[in-house]
Short mmCIF file of C-alpha atoms in Angstrom, two decimals:
data_model
loop_
_atom_site.label_atom_id
_atom_site.label_comp_id
_atom_site.label_asym_id
_atom_site.label_seq_id
_atom_site.Cartn_x
_atom_site.Cartn_y
_atom_site.Cartn_z
CA UNK S 1 18.64 0.06 -5.38
CA UNK S 2 22.05 -0.06 -4.48
CA UNK S 3 22.77 -1.02 -0.68
CA UNK S 4 23.53 1.33 1.36
CA UNK S 5 26.17 -0.18 3.81
CA UNK S 6 25.48 0.55 7.85
CA UNK S 7 27.88 -0.39 10.67
CA UNK S 8 25.35 -3.86 11.36
CA UNK S 9 23.77 -4.19 7.90
CA UNK S 10 22.12 -2.76 4.86
CA UNK S 11 18.74 -1.82 3.83
CA UNK S 12 17.59 -2.92 0.17
CA UNK S 13 14.41 -2.45 -1.88
CA UNK S 14 13.36 -4.60 -4.44
CA UNK S 15 10.01 -4.63 -6.38
CA UNK S 16 8.26 -8.07 -7.97
CA UNK S 17 5.02 -8.45 -9.79
CA UNK S 18 3.86 -5.49 -8.41
CA UNK S 19 4.55 -5.74 -4.53
CA UNK S 20 7.64 -4.13 -3.24
CA UNK S 21 9.77 -5.48 -0.57
CA UNK S 22 12.12 -3.47 1.97
CA UNK S 23 14.61 -5.68 3.74
CA UNK S 24 16.49 -4.41 7.15
CA UNK S 25 19.59 -6.23 7.34
CA UNK S 26 21.39 -9.59 5.98
CA UNK S 27 21.59 -12.81 7.12
CA UNK S 28 22.80 -13.50 10.34
CA UNK S 29 22.98 -9.96 11.55
CA UNK S 30 21.54 -7.91 14.14
CA UNK S 31 20.21 -4.83 12.62
CA UNK S 32 19.85 -1.87 14.03
CA UNK S 33 18.90 2.16 13.68
CA UNK S 34 22.73 4.14 13.27
CA UNK S 35 22.69 7.09 10.60
CA UNK S 36 23.22 5.68 7.73
CA UNK S 37 20.68 2.98 8.06
CA UNK S 38 18.37 5.77 9.09
CA UNK S 39 19.33 7.09 5.41
CA UNK S 40 19.09 4.05 3.76
CA UNK S 41 15.47 3.54 4.74
CA UNK S 42 14.82 7.03 3.99
CA UNK S 43 16.28 6.36 0.05
CA UNK S 44 14.24 3.03 0.21
CA UNK S 45 11.03 5.13 1.03
CA UNK S 46 11.68 7.38 -1.98
CA UNK S 47 12.38 4.51 -3.92
CA UNK S 48 9.14 3.25 -3.11
CA UNK S 49 7.17 6.59 -3.80
CA UNK S 50 8.04 6.43 -7.01
CA UNK S 51 7.56 2.52 -7.86
CA UNK S 52 4.29 2.54 -6.79
CA UNK S 53 3.60 -1.09 -5.87
CA UNK S 54 0.46 -2.16 -4.97
CA UNK S 55 1.16 -3.16 -1.40
CA UNK S 56 4.89 -2.85 0.34
CA UNK S 57 6.38 -5.56 2.63
CA UNK S 58 9.36 -4.70 5.30
CA UNK S 59 10.51 -7.69 6.60
CA UNK S 60 13.97 -8.02 8.44
CA UNK S 61 16.69 -9.87 6.61
CA UNK S 62 18.77 -10.82 9.88
CA UNK S 63 18.70 -12.43 12.66
CA UNK S 64 15.75 -9.93 14.30
CA UNK S 65 13.02 -7.45 12.75
CA UNK S 66 14.93 -4.19 14.30
CA UNK S 67 16.74 -3.90 17.89
CA UNK S 68 16.05 -0.19 18.17
CA UNK S 69 19.07 2.34 17.91
CA UNK S 70 22.56 1.85 17.47
CA UNK S 71 23.23 2.87 21.66
CA UNK S 72 27.34 2.94 20.64
CA UNK S 73 26.55 5.56 17.98
CA UNK S 74 23.90 7.42 20.01
CA UNK S 75 26.33 7.37 23.30
CA UNK S 76 29.06 9.52 21.03
CA UNK S 77 25.89 12.27 19.95
CA UNK S 78 25.46 15.69 21.51
CA UNK S 79 21.98 16.64 21.80
CA UNK S 80 21.98 18.62 18.97
CA UNK S 81 23.29 15.93 16.64
CA UNK S 82 20.69 13.20 18.67
CA UNK S 83 17.64 15.80 17.88
CA UNK S 84 18.74 15.28 14.01
CA UNK S 85 19.01 11.66 13.74
CA UNK S 86 15.99 11.36 15.78
CA UNK S 87 14.03 14.00 14.27
CA UNK S 88 15.06 11.78 10.61
CA UNK S 89 14.17 8.67 12.38
CA UNK S 90 10.56 9.89 12.43
CA UNK S 91 10.26 11.29 9.52
CA UNK S 92 11.01 7.98 7.95
CA UNK S 93 8.19 6.56 10.25
CA UNK S 94 5.57 8.96 8.94
CA UNK S 95 6.77 8.44 5.04
CA UNK S 96 5.82 4.69 5.85
CA UNK S 97 2.78 5.30 7.83
CA UNK S 98 1.78 7.77 5.17
CA UNK S 99 2.56 5.75 2.02
CA UNK S 100 -0.48 5.79 -0.30
CA UNK S 101 -0.31 1.59 -0.57
CA UNK S 102 -0.95 -1.04 2.41
CA UNK S 103 2.29 -1.62 4.18
CA UNK S 104 2.91 -4.88 5.74
CA UNK S 105 5.66 -5.88 9.11
CA UNK S 106 6.68 -9.36 9.21
CA UNK S 107 8.42 -9.39 12.24
CA UNK S 108 10.82 -11.93 12.23
CA UNK S 109 12.42 -12.30 16.24
CA UNK S 110 12.62 -8.55 17.67
CA UNK S 111 11.49 -5.51 17.02
CA UNK S 112 12.03 -3.40 19.90
CA UNK S 113 12.20 0.73 20.48
CA UNK S 114 12.87 2.55 17.19
CA UNK S 115 12.30 -0.97 15.46
CA UNK S 116 8.73 -1.01 16.70
CA UNK S 117 8.18 2.66 15.90
CA UNK S 118 8.93 1.49 12.38
CA UNK S 119 6.23 -1.42 12.99
CA UNK S 120 3.84 0.78 14.22
CA UNK S 121 3.98 2.90 10.74
CA UNK S 122 2.86 -0.71 9.21
CA UNK S 123 -0.82 -1.00 8.59
CA UNK S 124 -0.90 -4.83 9.56
CA UNK S 125 1.83 -6.79 11.58
CA UNK S 126 2.55 -10.27 11.51
CA UNK S 127 5.26 -11.88 13.92
CA UNK S 128 6.61 -15.14 13.57
CA UNK S 129 6.34 -17.05 17.10
CA UNK S 130 9.36 -16.10 18.75
CA UNK S 131 9.53 -12.61 17.95
CA UNK S 132 9.24 -10.16 20.81
CA UNK S 133 8.29 -6.40 20.57
CA UNK S 134 8.73 -3.45 23.12
CA UNK S 135 9.57 -0.24 23.65
CA UNK S 136 12.10 0.16 26.42
CA UNK S 137 13.03 3.53 25.96
CA UNK S 138 12.31 4.86 29.46
CA UNK S 139 15.20 2.27 31.09
CA UNK S 140 17.81 4.40 29.62
CA UNK S 141 15.88 7.23 30.29
CA UNK S 142 14.52 8.71 27.63
CA UNK S 143 11.17 8.12 25.98
CA UNK S 144 9.87 6.70 22.04
CA UNK S 145 10.59 9.48 19.92
CA UNK S 146 9.77 8.67 15.98
CA UNK S 147 5.70 8.62 16.56
CA UNK S 148 5.80 5.26 18.59
CA UNK S 149 4.08 6.57 21.65
CA UNK S 150 1.03 8.25 19.84
CA UNK S 151 0.80 5.24 17.09
CA UNK S 152 0.87 2.61 20.13
CA UNK S 153 -1.72 5.18 21.51
CA UNK S 154 -3.94 5.25 19.10
CA UNK S 155 -3.84 1.75 18.67
CA UNK S 156 -4.01 0.21 21.81
CA UNK S 157 -5.78 3.16 24.27
CA UNK S 158 -3.80 5.37 26.30
CA UNK S 159 -4.19 3.26 29.21
CA UNK S 160 -2.64 0.25 27.74
CA UNK S 161 -0.20 2.44 25.85
CA UNK S 162 1.12 4.10 29.14
CA UNK S 163 1.08 1.32 31.09
CA UNK S 164 3.72 -0.44 28.29
CA UNK S 165 5.60 2.49 27.61
CA UNK S 166 6.36 3.59 31.64
CA UNK S 167 7.06 -0.25 32.30
CA UNK S 168 9.37 -0.66 29.28
CA UNK S 169 7.61 -3.76 28.63
CA UNK S 170 8.67 -6.33 26.50
CA UNK S 171 5.82 -8.66 25.39
CA UNK S 172 5.93 -11.66 23.21
CA UNK S 173 4.20 -12.56 20.01
CA UNK S 174 1.45 -14.54 22.15
CA UNK S 175 1.17 -11.38 24.23
CA UNK S 176 1.23 -8.87 21.33
CA UNK S 177 -1.52 -10.34 19.42
CA UNK S 178 -4.22 -10.70 22.51
CA UNK S 179 -2.75 -6.82 23.38
CA UNK S 180 -4.39 -6.40 19.32
CA UNK S 181 -0.41 -5.06 19.01
CA UNK S 182 0.31 -7.75 16.50
CA UNK S 183 -2.38 -9.13 13.92
CA UNK S 184 -1.08 -12.24 12.95
CA UNK S 185 1.44 -14.83 14.09
CA UNK S 186 3.02 -17.14 11.42
CA UNK S 187 5.56 -19.54 11.23
CA UNK S 188 6.98 -17.65 7.96
CA UNK S 189 6.08 -14.34 8.50
CA UNK S 190 7.82 -12.90 5.03
CA UNK S 191 5.67 -15.62 2.88
CA UNK S 192 2.86 -14.51 5.12
CA UNK S 193 3.40 -11.28 4.62
CA UNK S 194 3.59 -11.26 0.56
CA UNK S 195 0.81 -13.66 0.42
CA UNK S 196 -1.43 -11.29 2.21
CA UNK S 197 -0.03 -8.84 -0.20
CA UNK S 198 -1.00 -10.42 -3.26
CA UNK S 199 -4.58 -9.47 -2.01
CA UNK S 200 -4.33 -6.17 -3.53
CA UNK S 201 -2.68 -6.80 -6.59
CA UNK S 202 -5.39 -5.25 -8.95
CA UNK S 203 -7.32 -3.39 -6.56
CA UNK S 204 -7.62 0.65 -7.13
CA UNK S 205 -4.35 2.14 -6.32
CA UNK S 206 -6.57 5.24 -5.99
CA UNK S 207 -9.11 3.53 -3.71
CA UNK S 208 -6.73 1.97 -1.31
CA UNK S 209 -4.74 5.56 -0.93
CA UNK S 210 -8.31 7.34 -0.19
CA UNK S 211 -9.18 4.22 2.27
CA UNK S 212 -5.79 5.07 4.45
CA UNK S 213 -6.35 8.95 4.04
CA UNK S 214 -9.77 8.83 5.15
CA UNK S 215 -8.53 6.75 8.59
CA UNK S 216 -5.86 8.46 9.31
CA UNK S 217 -8.01 11.63 9.52
CA UNK S 218 -10.87 9.72 11.21
CA UNK S 219 -10.61 11.61 14.49
CA UNK S 220 -10.33 15.37 12.46
CA UNK S 221 -12.65 17.72 12.81
CA UNK S 222 -12.54 17.80 9.22
CA UNK S 223 -13.33 14.37 8.96
CA UNK S 224 -16.92 13.78 7.19
CA UNK S 225 -15.88 16.68 4.70
CA UNK S 226 -12.39 14.95 3.79
CA UNK S 227 -14.74 11.92 3.57
CA UNK S 228 -17.10 12.95 1.33
CA UNK S 229 -13.89 14.55 -1.02
CA UNK S 230 -12.62 11.13 -1.40
CA UNK S 231 -15.49 8.81 -2.35
CA UNK S 232 -16.79 12.39 -4.61
CA UNK S 233 -13.56 11.89 -6.21
CA UNK S 234 -13.23 7.98 -6.55
CA UNK S 235 -16.51 7.95 -8.26
CA UNK S 236 -15.22 10.43 -10.98
CA UNK S 237 -12.60 8.49 -12.41
CA UNK S 238 -12.71 6.25 -15.07
CA UNK S 239 -12.11 2.77 -13.55
CA UNK S 240 -14.55 3.50 -10.73
CA UNK S 241 -17.61 3.66 -12.91
CA UNK S 242 -16.39 0.91 -15.28
CA UNK S 243 -15.85 -1.47 -12.28
CA UNK S 244 -19.37 -0.57 -11.07
CA UNK S 245 -21.01 -0.86 -14.94
CA UNK S 246 -18.89 -4.73 -14.71
CA UNK S 247 -20.74 -5.41 -11.84
CA UNK S 248 -24.43 -4.75 -12.44
CA UNK S 249 -23.60 -6.44 -15.83
CA UNK S 250 -22.61 -9.41 -14.67
CA UNK S 251 -25.27 -9.54 -12.32
CA UNK S 252 -27.65 -9.30 -15.15
CA UNK S 253 -26.20 -11.77 -16.92
CA UNK S 254 -26.66 -14.38 -13.86
CA UNK S 255 -29.76 -13.03 -13.60
CA UNK S 256 -30.76 -13.49 -17.05
CA UNK S 257 -28.89 -17.21 -16.79
CA UNK S 258 -31.21 -17.62 -13.60
CA UNK S 259 -34.21 -17.24 -14.88
CA UNK S 260 -33.69 -19.37 -18.31
CA UNK S 261 -32.37 -22.36 -16.55
CA UNK S 262 -29.40 -22.05 -19.19
CA UNK S 263 -25.73 -21.86 -18.45
#
């Protein structure tokens, strides 16, 4: 994909060995979410949906993962234009969250405001020891608007999420790990994220997508029906039947070997 330039940096997508990587920004620069960056992110998600890797890794290519909105650009927007910008960012975050494959965010440096909202759309977050995260929007007179409030609430519970957002608290990597906002701390988050992604190579894409949908709808009144529909559809695939048959055959061979004492 051709990089789409923004005021701060570019967004790129690449795939190798069935693992996709979206890179936010460029070395030595601070990535912020201006309008071009949001458009570039959406184009990258388009490419991911066409490519269908087994796992997607989102990494910061510059000095931070994402410093949030481009406040210089926001200062020039009137309310309707801001509404359009925020709606586009929210749509991108939702599309990231709804991708059918696991999504891993590798947080090198700060993930603030809209940057944390993007990270919250991932299924797994890995931070470097110097990373920090937060939703500081209240200090600027507004609030997170790209899904961060509801995703943080689902992740941490309403009491902790409310307190962090009301105060605009910025957490260190260690504090975020303790709170459950990130899942791992690693000296090289992109390398660890790609190592994590390797676990999904060869796993049924349909099963991964079904699990994500089942989890996302777990609190829906229709959760049981959705779960039953999903497992029924999976069981009715050749991939599932062949995997079960292969497991049973391998176990039978192991038992036969054990019974005869041969190898």
